[in-house]
Short mmCIF file of C-alpha atoms in Angstrom, two decimals:
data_model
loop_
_atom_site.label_atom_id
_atom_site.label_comp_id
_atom_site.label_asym_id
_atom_site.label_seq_id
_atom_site.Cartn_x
_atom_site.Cartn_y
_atom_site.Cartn_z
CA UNK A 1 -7.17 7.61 8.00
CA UNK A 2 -3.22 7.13 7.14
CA UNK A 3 -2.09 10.02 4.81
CA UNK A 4 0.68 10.36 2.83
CA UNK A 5 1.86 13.51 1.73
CA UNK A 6 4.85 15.28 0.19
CA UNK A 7 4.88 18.81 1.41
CA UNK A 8 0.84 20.10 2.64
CA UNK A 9 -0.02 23.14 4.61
CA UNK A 10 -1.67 21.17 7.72
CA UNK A 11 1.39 18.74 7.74
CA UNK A 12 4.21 20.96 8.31
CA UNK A 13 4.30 24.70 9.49
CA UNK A 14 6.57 26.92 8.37
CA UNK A 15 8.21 29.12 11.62
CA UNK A 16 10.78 31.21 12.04
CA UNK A 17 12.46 30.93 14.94
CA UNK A 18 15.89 31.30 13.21
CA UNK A 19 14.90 34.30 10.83
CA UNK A 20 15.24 31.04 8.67
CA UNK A 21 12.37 28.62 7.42
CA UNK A 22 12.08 25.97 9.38
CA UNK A 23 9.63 22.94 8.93
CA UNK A 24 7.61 21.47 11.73
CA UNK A 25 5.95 18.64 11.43
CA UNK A 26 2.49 18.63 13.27
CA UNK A 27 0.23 15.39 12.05
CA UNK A 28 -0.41 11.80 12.06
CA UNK A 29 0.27 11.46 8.43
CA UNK A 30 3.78 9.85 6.14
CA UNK A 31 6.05 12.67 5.01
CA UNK A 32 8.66 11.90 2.54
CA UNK A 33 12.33 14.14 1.62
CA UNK A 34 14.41 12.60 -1.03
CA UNK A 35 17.29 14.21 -2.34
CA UNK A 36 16.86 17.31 -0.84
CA UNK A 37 19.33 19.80 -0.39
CA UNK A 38 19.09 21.46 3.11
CA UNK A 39 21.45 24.53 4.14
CA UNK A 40 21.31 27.65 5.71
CA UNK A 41 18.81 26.74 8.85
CA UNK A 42 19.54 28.31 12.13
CA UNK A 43 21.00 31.51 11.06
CA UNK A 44 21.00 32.87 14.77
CA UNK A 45 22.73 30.11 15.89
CA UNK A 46 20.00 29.06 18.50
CA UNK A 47 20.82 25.41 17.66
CA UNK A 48 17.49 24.43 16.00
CA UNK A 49 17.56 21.11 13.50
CA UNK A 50 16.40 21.67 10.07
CA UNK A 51 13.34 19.25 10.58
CA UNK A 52 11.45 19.02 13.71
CA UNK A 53 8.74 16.06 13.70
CA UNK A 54 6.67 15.72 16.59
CA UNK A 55 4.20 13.47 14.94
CA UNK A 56 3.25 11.02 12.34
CA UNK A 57 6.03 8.64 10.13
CA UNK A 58 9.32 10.65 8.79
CA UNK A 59 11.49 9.26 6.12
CA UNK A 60 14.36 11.25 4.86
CA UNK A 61 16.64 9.65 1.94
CA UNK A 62 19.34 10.65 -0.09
CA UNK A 63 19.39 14.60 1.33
CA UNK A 64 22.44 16.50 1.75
CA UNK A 65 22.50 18.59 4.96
CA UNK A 66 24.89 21.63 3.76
CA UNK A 67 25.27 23.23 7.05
CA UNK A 68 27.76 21.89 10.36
CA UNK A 69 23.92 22.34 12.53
CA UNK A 70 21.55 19.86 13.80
CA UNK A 71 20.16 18.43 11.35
CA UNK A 72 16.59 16.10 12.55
CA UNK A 73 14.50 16.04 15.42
CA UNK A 74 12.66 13.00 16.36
CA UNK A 75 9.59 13.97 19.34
CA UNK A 76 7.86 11.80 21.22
CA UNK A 77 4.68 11.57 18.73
CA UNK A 78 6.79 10.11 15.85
CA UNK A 79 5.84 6.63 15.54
CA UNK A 80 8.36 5.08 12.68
CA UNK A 81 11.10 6.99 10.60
CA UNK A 82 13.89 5.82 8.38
CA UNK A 83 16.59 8.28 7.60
CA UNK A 84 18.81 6.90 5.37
CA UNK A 85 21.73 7.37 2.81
CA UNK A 86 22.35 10.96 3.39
CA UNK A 87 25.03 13.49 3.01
CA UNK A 88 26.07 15.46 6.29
CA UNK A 89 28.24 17.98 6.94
CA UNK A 90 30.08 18.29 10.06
CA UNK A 91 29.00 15.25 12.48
CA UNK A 92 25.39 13.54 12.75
CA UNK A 93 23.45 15.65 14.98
CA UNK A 94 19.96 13.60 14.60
CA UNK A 95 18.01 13.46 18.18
CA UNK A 96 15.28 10.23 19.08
CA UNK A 97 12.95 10.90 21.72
CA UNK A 98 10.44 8.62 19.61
CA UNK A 99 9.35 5.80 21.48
CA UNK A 100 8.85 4.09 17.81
CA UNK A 101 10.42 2.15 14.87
CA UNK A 102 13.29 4.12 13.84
CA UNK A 103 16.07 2.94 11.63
CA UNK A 104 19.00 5.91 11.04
CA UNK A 105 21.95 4.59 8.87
CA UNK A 106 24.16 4.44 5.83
CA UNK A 107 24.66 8.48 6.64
CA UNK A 108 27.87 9.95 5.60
CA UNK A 109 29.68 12.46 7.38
CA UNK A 110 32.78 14.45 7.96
CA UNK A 111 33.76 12.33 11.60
#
């Protein structure tokens, strides 16, 4: 069954590994961000991106990424993703290891 969801529990977990919330997503299912503001990940400076996705479809539209950091992380599992029309401080830091569709464009930022 295809899912689409905007922010569940089994989706995405929630970690810490920067003393800063972090969101890992874990399932075959469509997740969605739209004009989102993300800032303040990695606060130990361990260079984690402010979205991991190791499975399922990403799209991320019209965010602003506040913070000169990593900002997406594209695993192996992720089989499509479109990230799109967003606002990024710093340069693009977004990382593909997905063997899939993925379309990354139209992204402004400060290079």
């Amino acid at each position: 069954m295809v899912r689409r969801i905007v922010v569940c529990a089994d989706v995405w977990r929630a970690t810490s590994l920067t003393g800063v919330l972090a969101l890992i997503m874990t399932a075959d299912a469509t997740l969605g961000f739209a004009q989102c503001t993300f800032n303040a990940w990695d606060a130990k400076n361990q260079g984690n991106s402010a979205l991991i996705a190791s499975a399922g479809r990403l799209l991320v539209q019209g965010c602003d990424f506040q913070a000169d950091l990593p900002q997406i992380e594209l695993g192996a599992g992720v089989s499509k993703a479109v990230i799109l029309g967003n606002m990024i401080k710093g340069s693009t830091r977004i990382t593909n290891a997905s063997p899939g569709k993925v379309m990354i464009g139209y992204n402004a930022d400060d290079s």
